[in-house]
Tab-separated table of C-alpha atoms in Angstrom:
chain	number	residue	atom	x	y	z
M	23	UNK	CA	-7.234	-1.966	-23.557
M	24	UNK	CA	-3.290	-1.546	-22.858
M	25	UNK	CA	-3.345	-5.688	-22.723
M	26	UNK	CA	-1.418	-5.601	-26.709
M	27	UNK	CA	1.272	-2.933	-25.158
M	28	UNK	CA	1.976	-4.762	-21.803
M	29	UNK	CA	2.239	-8.155	-23.140
M	30	UNK	CA	4.537	-6.854	-26.577
M	31	UNK	CA	6.341	-4.365	-24.054
M	32	UNK	CA	6.401	-5.312	-20.182
M	33	UNK	CA	4.456	-2.063	-20.212
M	34	UNK	CA	1.098	-0.075	-21.063
M	35	UNK	CA	1.878	2.171	-23.462
M	36	UNK	CA	1.217	5.799	-22.650
M	37	UNK	CA	-1.467	7.354	-24.847
M	38	UNK	CA	-3.747	10.021	-24.461
M	39	UNK	CA	-4.623	9.677	-28.014
M	40	UNK	CA	-6.143	6.104	-27.433
M	41	UNK	CA	-10.116	5.371	-28.846
M	42	UNK	CA	-12.082	5.621	-25.640
M	43	UNK	CA	-15.214	3.959	-24.646
M	44	UNK	CA	-17.157	6.838	-23.112
M	45	UNK	CA	-14.661	6.565	-20.201
M	46	UNK	CA	-10.895	5.992	-19.309
M	47	UNK	CA	-9.050	2.734	-21.263
M	48	UNK	CA	-6.342	2.064	-19.346
M	49	UNK	CA	-3.772	3.627	-22.454
M	50	UNK	CA	-4.523	6.913	-21.344
M	51	UNK	CA	-3.049	6.185	-17.859
M	52	UNK	CA	-0.418	4.006	-18.920
M	53	UNK	CA	2.212	4.510	-16.173
M	54	UNK	CA	-0.447	3.462	-13.520
M	55	UNK	CA	-1.961	0.149	-15.264
M	56	UNK	CA	1.560	-0.993	-15.669
M	57	UNK	CA	1.335	-1.216	-12.140
M	58	UNK	CA	-1.799	-2.206	-11.534
M	59	UNK	CA	-1.180	-5.213	-14.567
M	60	UNK	CA	2.024	-6.440	-12.230
M	61	UNK	CA	0.528	-6.401	-9.267
M	62	UNK	CA	-2.604	-8.468	-10.729
M	63	UNK	CA	-0.166	-11.026	-12.368
M	64	UNK	CA	1.703	-11.664	-8.816
M	65	UNK	CA	-1.556	-12.246	-7.973
M	66	UNK	CA	-2.064	-14.532	-10.362
M	67	UNK	CA	1.312	-16.480	-10.054
M	68	UNK	CA	0.090	-17.419	-6.614
M	69	UNK	CA	-3.044	-19.069	-7.899
M	70	UNK	CA	-1.717	-20.825	-10.664
M	71	UNK	CA	1.108	-21.966	-8.076
M	72	UNK	CA	-1.941	-23.597	-5.882
M	73	UNK	CA	-3.529	-25.248	-8.767
M	74	UNK	CA	-0.378	-26.704	-10.140
M	75	UNK	CA	-0.174	-24.727	-13.191
M	76	UNK	CA	4.148	-24.313	-13.206
M	77	UNK	CA	4.273	-22.962	-16.193
M	78	UNK	CA	1.597	-20.307	-16.185
M	79	UNK	CA	2.948	-19.380	-12.838
M	80	UNK	CA	6.096	-18.973	-13.871
M	81	UNK	CA	5.455	-16.728	-16.502
M	82	UNK	CA	2.968	-14.488	-14.757
M	83	UNK	CA	5.234	-14.424	-11.462
M	84	UNK	CA	7.901	-12.765	-14.112
M	85	UNK	CA	5.285	-10.359	-15.273
M	86	UNK	CA	4.764	-9.537	-11.584
M	87	UNK	CA	8.012	-7.562	-11.847
M	88	UNK	CA	6.603	-5.671	-15.032
M	89	UNK	CA	6.873	-2.435	-12.281
M	90	UNK	CA	10.594	-2.499	-13.419
M	91	UNK	CA	9.614	-1.159	-16.678
M	92	UNK	CA	7.788	1.681	-15.875
M	93	UNK	CA	10.663	2.810	-12.879
M	94	UNK	CA	12.749	5.535	-13.737
M	95	UNK	CA	15.949	5.598	-11.869
M	96	UNK	CA	16.527	9.104	-13.149
M	97	UNK	CA	13.494	11.107	-12.354
M	98	UNK	CA	14.069	13.738	-9.038
M	99	UNK	CA	11.732	15.489	-6.527
M	100	UNK	CA	12.842	18.921	-6.566
M	101	UNK	CA	11.454	19.788	-3.193
M	102	UNK	CA	12.550	16.579	-1.426
M	103	UNK	CA	15.139	15.120	-3.042
M	104	UNK	CA	14.233	11.770	-3.394
M	105	UNK	CA	15.218	10.152	-6.583
M	106	UNK	CA	13.450	7.163	-8.396
M	107	UNK	CA	9.953	6.921	-9.670
M	108	UNK	CA	7.535	5.631	-11.757
M	109	UNK	CA	7.133	7.054	-15.321
M	110	UNK	CA	4.879	6.469	-18.218
M	111	UNK	CA	6.351	5.677	-21.550
M	112	UNK	CA	5.324	5.654	-24.851
M	113	UNK	CA	4.822	2.858	-27.563
M	114	UNK	CA	8.457	3.481	-28.930
M	115	UNK	CA	10.048	2.601	-25.439
M	116	UNK	CA	10.726	6.299	-24.316
M	117	UNK	CA	9.546	8.100	-21.724
M	118	UNK	CA	6.362	10.192	-21.542
M	119	UNK	CA	8.271	14.434	-20.878
M	120	UNK	CA	6.249	17.071	-21.350
M	121	UNK	CA	6.376	20.212	-23.794
M	122	UNK	CA	8.613	22.058	-21.096
M	123	UNK	CA	11.172	19.428	-21.037
M	124	UNK	CA	10.910	18.716	-16.985
M	125	UNK	CA	8.918	15.478	-15.374
M	126	UNK	CA	7.375	15.853	-12.722
M	127	UNK	CA	6.479	12.987	-10.159
M	128	UNK	CA	3.595	14.867	-9.034
M	129	UNK	CA	1.884	15.477	-12.327
M	130	UNK	CA	-0.661	14.036	-13.515
M	131	UNK	CA	-0.061	12.671	-17.007
M	132	UNK	CA	-0.460	8.464	-17.060
M	133	UNK	CA	-1.577	8.072	-13.755
M	134	UNK	CA	-5.875	7.596	-12.873
M	135	UNK	CA	-6.616	9.475	-9.968
M	136	UNK	CA	-3.223	10.017	-8.980
M	137	UNK	CA	0.244	10.698	-9.266
M	138	UNK	CA	3.225	8.943	-9.601
M	139	UNK	CA	4.140	10.153	-5.425
M	140	UNK	CA	1.357	7.686	-5.152
M	141	UNK	CA	1.479	4.999	-6.938
M	142	UNK	CA	5.028	4.183	-6.443
M	143	UNK	CA	4.256	1.900	-3.581
M	144	UNK	CA	1.841	-0.293	-5.134
M	145	UNK	CA	4.550	-2.744	-5.875
M	146	UNK	CA	3.802	-4.609	-2.315
M	147	UNK	CA	4.284	-7.952	-4.469
M	148	UNK	CA	8.199	-6.522	-4.897
M	149	UNK	CA	9.302	-5.371	-1.501
M	150	UNK	CA	13.022	-6.326	-1.779
M	151	UNK	CA	12.541	-4.662	-5.553
M	152	UNK	CA	11.030	-2.167	-3.730
M	153	UNK	CA	13.520	-1.076	-1.935
M	154	UNK	CA	16.434	-1.462	-3.899
M	155	UNK	CA	14.759	1.059	-6.549
M	156	UNK	CA	14.508	3.431	-3.812
M	157	UNK	CA	18.521	3.291	-2.206
M	158	UNK	CA	17.796	1.155	0.745
M	159	UNK	CA	15.477	0.705	3.529
M	160	UNK	CA	16.525	3.211	5.350
M	161	UNK	CA	16.188	5.905	2.221
M	162	UNK	CA	12.668	3.406	1.654
M	163	UNK	CA	12.038	4.451	4.944
M	164	UNK	CA	11.965	8.501	5.127
M	165	UNK	CA	10.287	8.089	1.472
M	166	UNK	CA	7.117	7.136	3.595
M	167	UNK	CA	8.009	9.577	6.134
M	168	UNK	CA	7.546	12.426	3.733
M	169	UNK	CA	4.694	10.695	1.965
M	170	UNK	CA	2.669	10.984	5.234
M	171	UNK	CA	3.902	13.451	6.964
M	172	UNK	CA	5.264	11.498	9.661
M	173	UNK	CA	6.425	13.658	12.377
M	174	UNK	CA	3.531	16.001	11.824
M	175	UNK	CA	1.410	12.877	12.854
M	176	UNK	CA	3.299	12.216	16.269
M	177	UNK	CA	2.643	16.183	17.538
M	178	UNK	CA	-0.842	16.074	15.876
M	179	UNK	CA	-2.700	13.102	14.772
M	180	UNK	CA	-5.916	14.451	13.374
M	181	UNK	CA	-4.783	18.047	12.407
M	182	UNK	CA	-1.970	16.590	10.596
M	183	UNK	CA	-4.296	14.458	8.617
M	184	UNK	CA	-6.769	17.146	7.746
M	185	UNK	CA	-4.022	19.640	7.045
M	186	UNK	CA	-1.117	17.391	5.291
M	187	UNK	CA	-2.680	15.096	3.214
M	188	UNK	CA	-4.701	15.483	-0.016
M	189	UNK	CA	-8.082	16.529	1.809
M	190	UNK	CA	-10.239	17.268	-1.466
M	191	UNK	CA	-11.638	13.801	-2.385
M	192	UNK	CA	-11.389	14.388	-5.866
M	193	UNK	CA	-7.888	16.410	-5.387
M	194	UNK	CA	-5.829	13.600	-7.404
M	195	UNK	CA	-2.922	15.489	-8.948
M	196	UNK	CA	-0.049	17.796	-8.496
M	197	UNK	CA	0.440	16.343	-4.919
M	198	UNK	CA	2.840	14.126	-3.312
M	199	UNK	CA	1.366	12.965	0.212
M	200	UNK	CA	-1.177	10.763	0.897
M	201	UNK	CA	-4.593	10.529	-0.643
M	202	UNK	CA	-7.025	8.086	1.933
M	203	UNK	CA	-9.932	9.720	-0.711
M	204	UNK	CA	-9.059	7.346	-3.031
M	205	UNK	CA	-7.809	3.188	-3.823
M	206	UNK	CA	-4.598	3.802	-5.257
M	207	UNK	CA	-2.440	4.234	-2.192
M	208	UNK	CA	-5.113	2.571	0.224
M	209	UNK	CA	-2.775	0.494	1.205
M	210	UNK	CA	0.551	2.482	1.658
M	211	UNK	CA	0.284	2.985	5.374
M	212	UNK	CA	1.455	-1.376	5.979
M	213	UNK	CA	4.559	-0.306	3.076
M	214	UNK	CA	5.702	0.684	6.734
M	215	UNK	CA	5.256	-3.024	8.138
M	216	UNK	CA	6.708	-4.719	5.136
M	217	UNK	CA	9.960	-2.948	5.356
M	218	UNK	CA	10.501	-3.828	9.359
M	219	UNK	CA	8.782	-0.271	10.724
M	220	UNK	CA	5.073	-1.600	11.747
M	221	UNK	CA	5.036	0.768	14.799
M	222	UNK	CA	4.909	3.699	12.374
M	223	UNK	CA	1.742	2.083	10.025
M	224	UNK	CA	0.251	2.324	13.905
M	225	UNK	CA	0.594	5.913	13.977
M	226	UNK	CA	-0.349	6.553	10.180
M	227	UNK	CA	-3.504	3.995	10.303
M	228	UNK	CA	-4.906	5.540	13.935
M	229	UNK	CA	-4.306	8.921	12.231
M	230	UNK	CA	-6.123	8.401	9.489
M	231	UNK	CA	-9.635	6.489	11.660
M	232	UNK	CA	-9.925	9.719	12.875
M	233	UNK	CA	-11.182	11.081	9.401
M	234	UNK	CA	-14.022	8.358	9.649
M	235	UNK	CA	-16.673	9.945	11.580
M	236	UNK	CA	-20.543	9.081	12.338
M	237	UNK	CA	-22.444	11.830	10.249
M	238	UNK	CA	-23.579	11.981	6.835
M	239	UNK	CA	-20.156	12.862	5.347
M	240	UNK	CA	-17.876	10.364	7.865
M	241	UNK	CA	-16.493	8.638	5.241
M	242	UNK	CA	-12.790	9.224	3.415
M	243	UNK	CA	-13.911	10.365	-0.462
M	244	UNK	CA	-16.304	8.338	-1.967
M	245	UNK	CA	-16.970	4.656	-0.769
M	246	UNK	CA	-16.743	3.321	-4.216
M	247	UNK	CA	-19.021	-0.276	-3.651
M	248	UNK	CA	-17.502	0.080	0.215
M	249	UNK	CA	-14.171	0.019	-0.673
M	250	UNK	CA	-13.777	2.991	2.150
M	251	UNK	CA	-15.793	1.134	4.366
M	252	UNK	CA	-13.917	-2.248	4.152
M	253	UNK	CA	-10.535	-0.430	4.537
M	254	UNK	CA	-12.207	1.261	8.263
M	255	UNK	CA	-13.078	-2.192	8.919
M	256	UNK	CA	-10.322	-4.011	8.285
M	257	UNK	CA	-8.324	-1.027	10.201
M	258	UNK	CA	-10.080	-1.398	12.955
M	259	UNK	CA	-9.950	-4.623	13.453
M	260	UNK	CA	-6.285	-4.840	13.585
M	261	UNK	CA	-5.767	-6.914	10.254
M	262	UNK	CA	-5.595	-5.533	7.080
M	263	UNK	CA	-4.709	-7.833	3.341
M	264	UNK	CA	-2.402	-5.417	1.925
M	265	UNK	CA	-0.912	-7.968	-0.542
M	266	UNK	CA	-3.320	-9.339	-3.342
M	267	UNK	CA	-3.083	-12.798	-3.611
M	268	UNK	CA	-0.938	-13.572	-0.439
M	269	UNK	CA	-3.602	-14.606	1.444
M	270	UNK	CA	-1.715	-12.584	4.324
M	271	UNK	CA	-3.692	-10.548	6.899
M	272	UNK	CA	-0.843	-7.574	8.093
M	273	UNK	CA	-1.319	-7.426	11.317
M	274	UNK	CA	-1.324	-3.615	13.572
M	275	UNK	CA	-3.241	-2.354	16.441
M	276	UNK	CA	-6.579	-2.765	16.727
M	277	UNK	CA	-9.124	0.142	17.255
M	278	UNK	CA	-11.262	-1.424	19.604
M	279	UNK	CA	-10.501	-4.035	22.628
M	280	UNK	CA	-12.694	-6.575	21.470
M	281	UNK	CA	-13.791	-7.745	18.194
M	282	UNK	CA	-15.538	-11.043	17.287
M	283	UNK	CA	-15.834	-12.435	13.697
M	284	UNK	CA	-18.118	-15.233	13.114
M	285	UNK	CA	-16.920	-17.565	10.032
M	286	UNK	CA	-19.376	-20.532	10.237
M	287	UNK	CA	-19.390	-23.994	11.002
M	288	UNK	CA	-18.960	-23.108	14.274
M	289	UNK	CA	-16.087	-21.485	14.543
M	290	UNK	CA	-15.402	-18.124	15.342
M	291	UNK	CA	-12.436	-15.483	15.193
M	292	UNK	CA	-11.829	-13.523	18.426
M	293	UNK	CA	-9.550	-10.184	18.821
M	294	UNK	CA	-8.496	-8.835	21.785
M	295	UNK	CA	-6.608	-5.319	22.492
M	296	UNK	CA	-6.659	-5.240	26.219
M	297	UNK	CA	-7.083	-0.993	27.088
M	298	UNK	CA	-7.329	-0.367	23.378
M	299	UNK	CA	-8.090	3.877	22.827
M	300	UNK	CA	-8.832	4.681	19.320
M	301	UNK	CA	-8.483	8.413	20.615
M	302	UNK	CA	-4.403	7.464	21.604
M	303	UNK	CA	-1.318	6.152	19.530
M	304	UNK	CA	-0.690	2.619	20.553
M	305	UNK	CA	1.123	0.312	19.267
M	306	UNK	CA	1.499	-3.711	19.566
M	307	UNK	CA	4.531	-4.916	21.867
M	308	UNK	CA	3.950	-8.699	21.156
M	309	UNK	CA	0.896	-10.931	19.888
M	310	UNK	CA	-0.193	-14.261	20.408
M	311	UNK	CA	-2.169	-16.559	18.571
M	312	UNK	CA	-4.096	-19.441	20.905
M	313	UNK	CA	-1.593	-18.414	23.536
M	314	UNK	CA	1.591	-18.868	21.812
M	315	UNK	CA	4.049	-16.664	20.864
M	316	UNK	CA	3.219	-15.140	17.182
M	317	UNK	CA	6.505	-12.776	16.479
M	318	UNK	CA	5.478	-12.952	12.293
M	319	UNK	CA	3.587	-9.300	11.189
M	320	UNK	CA	0.773	-11.203	9.654
M	321	UNK	CA	-1.618	-14.353	9.898
M	322	UNK	CA	-2.235	-15.938	6.591
M	323	UNK	CA	-6.224	-16.784	5.582
M	324	UNK	CA	-5.469	-20.663	6.084
M	325	UNK	CA	-4.891	-19.566	9.617
M	326	UNK	CA	-7.822	-17.121	10.508
M	327	UNK	CA	-10.009	-18.960	8.926
M	328	UNK	CA	-9.400	-22.291	11.910
M	329	UNK	CA	-10.688	-19.230	14.371
M	330	UNK	CA	-9.340	-18.757	17.950
M	331	UNK	CA	-7.849	-15.817	19.885
M	332	UNK	CA	-5.413	-13.801	18.455
M	333	UNK	CA	-4.793	-11.306	21.295
M	334	UNK	CA	-2.903	-8.276	21.363
M	335	UNK	CA	-0.248	-6.092	23.904
M	336	UNK	CA	-0.560	-2.828	23.458
M	337	UNK	CA	1.291	0.057	24.515
M	338	UNK	CA	2.006	3.234	24.246
M	339	UNK	CA	5.793	3.261	23.392
M	340	UNK	CA	6.791	2.622	20.251
M	341	UNK	CA	8.621	-0.276	19.712
M	342	UNK	CA	11.510	0.557	16.964
M	343	UNK	CA	13.750	-2.805	17.892
M	344	UNK	CA	10.738	-5.119	19.012
M	345	UNK	CA	8.032	-6.900	17.225
M	346	UNK	CA	7.707	-6.941	14.039
M	347	UNK	CA	11.158	-5.507	13.748
M	348	UNK	CA	13.750	-8.444	12.053
M	349	UNK	CA	13.448	-9.496	8.554
M	350	UNK	CA	12.356	-13.400	10.297
M	351	UNK	CA	9.141	-11.657	11.300
M	352	UNK	CA	8.679	-9.821	7.730
M	353	UNK	CA	6.849	-11.894	4.773
M	354	UNK	CA	8.534	-12.709	1.582
M	355	UNK	CA	7.562	-11.506	-1.724
M	356	UNK	CA	6.070	-13.993	-3.686
M	357	UNK	CA	7.538	-11.953	-6.972
M	358	UNK	CA	11.044	-10.492	-5.349
M	359	UNK	CA	13.226	-9.278	-8.233
M	360	UNK	CA	16.103	-11.685	-8.708
M	361	UNK	CA	18.615	-10.745	-6.523
M	362	UNK	CA	17.441	-8.754	-4.688
M	363	UNK	CA	17.844	-8.987	-0.269
M	364	UNK	CA	14.707	-9.639	1.710
M	365	UNK	CA	14.489	-6.720	4.007
């Protein structure tokens, strides 16, 4: 377990020699394990807060920022020029450096079934801190564009998804693009929404949905106890739980014109998107909940479980200054880095 080093130092030390118990152990993947632990701590902090355990909540909330411990501001991706990426470090606090003396954020070292490029987005509990580490919202947006090959997606979503993204279900390493076949970056399309660019989430999600087909190999990657199927279901409904522990479901363009979810006790959640077309790129122009405008990009579970009507107005025009782009429309990060500005 990496818990001992995490509690002592704030990060899971990268140690390939750590004794395994038949398969992987977290010290073999210290970089990604630290990011996962910090995200989990922030989720637990919100639970502790809700239960009235203020001291526990404060401790866990602070640990939700431990992703900083494995963020090396000096790492540069040679091809794209972006600087600042997660990087594993050893028990003495030294950054991992391979034998050739050059660390690449595309390498497999210290990350479980992924790379620093893919795991850099696993800080959704602290969007302001992430933007600060990535040199601002504009640069973070450009980094997401490179990650998803966004310009190519606009030209031909399915072709770009099959050509530019990670294709093989087990092609984990030496990659810098989105991997729709595995868990580490499944939430990353919604990072666009969390930085105020929700129309780009719609583009990426529509492209990814086309990888799911009615065939024996119609699910991306290994379904992993229903993970990929659940991703598709949430993406098709227009609701996605991108930030663990928050109870927030981010809104995006639904795939279908109508869906109903039976919630029990006589309550039904009705999702309507007149004119929804899974073959086209469509963007949210506005949202109404029970007939009232919904400018915020999310609905929380307390509201959703009451049932009611959520109506999406979709259009072919990407509203770059419209719905979901104002700071007031975005959720506040529970574990935001102190002193960082909300997007």
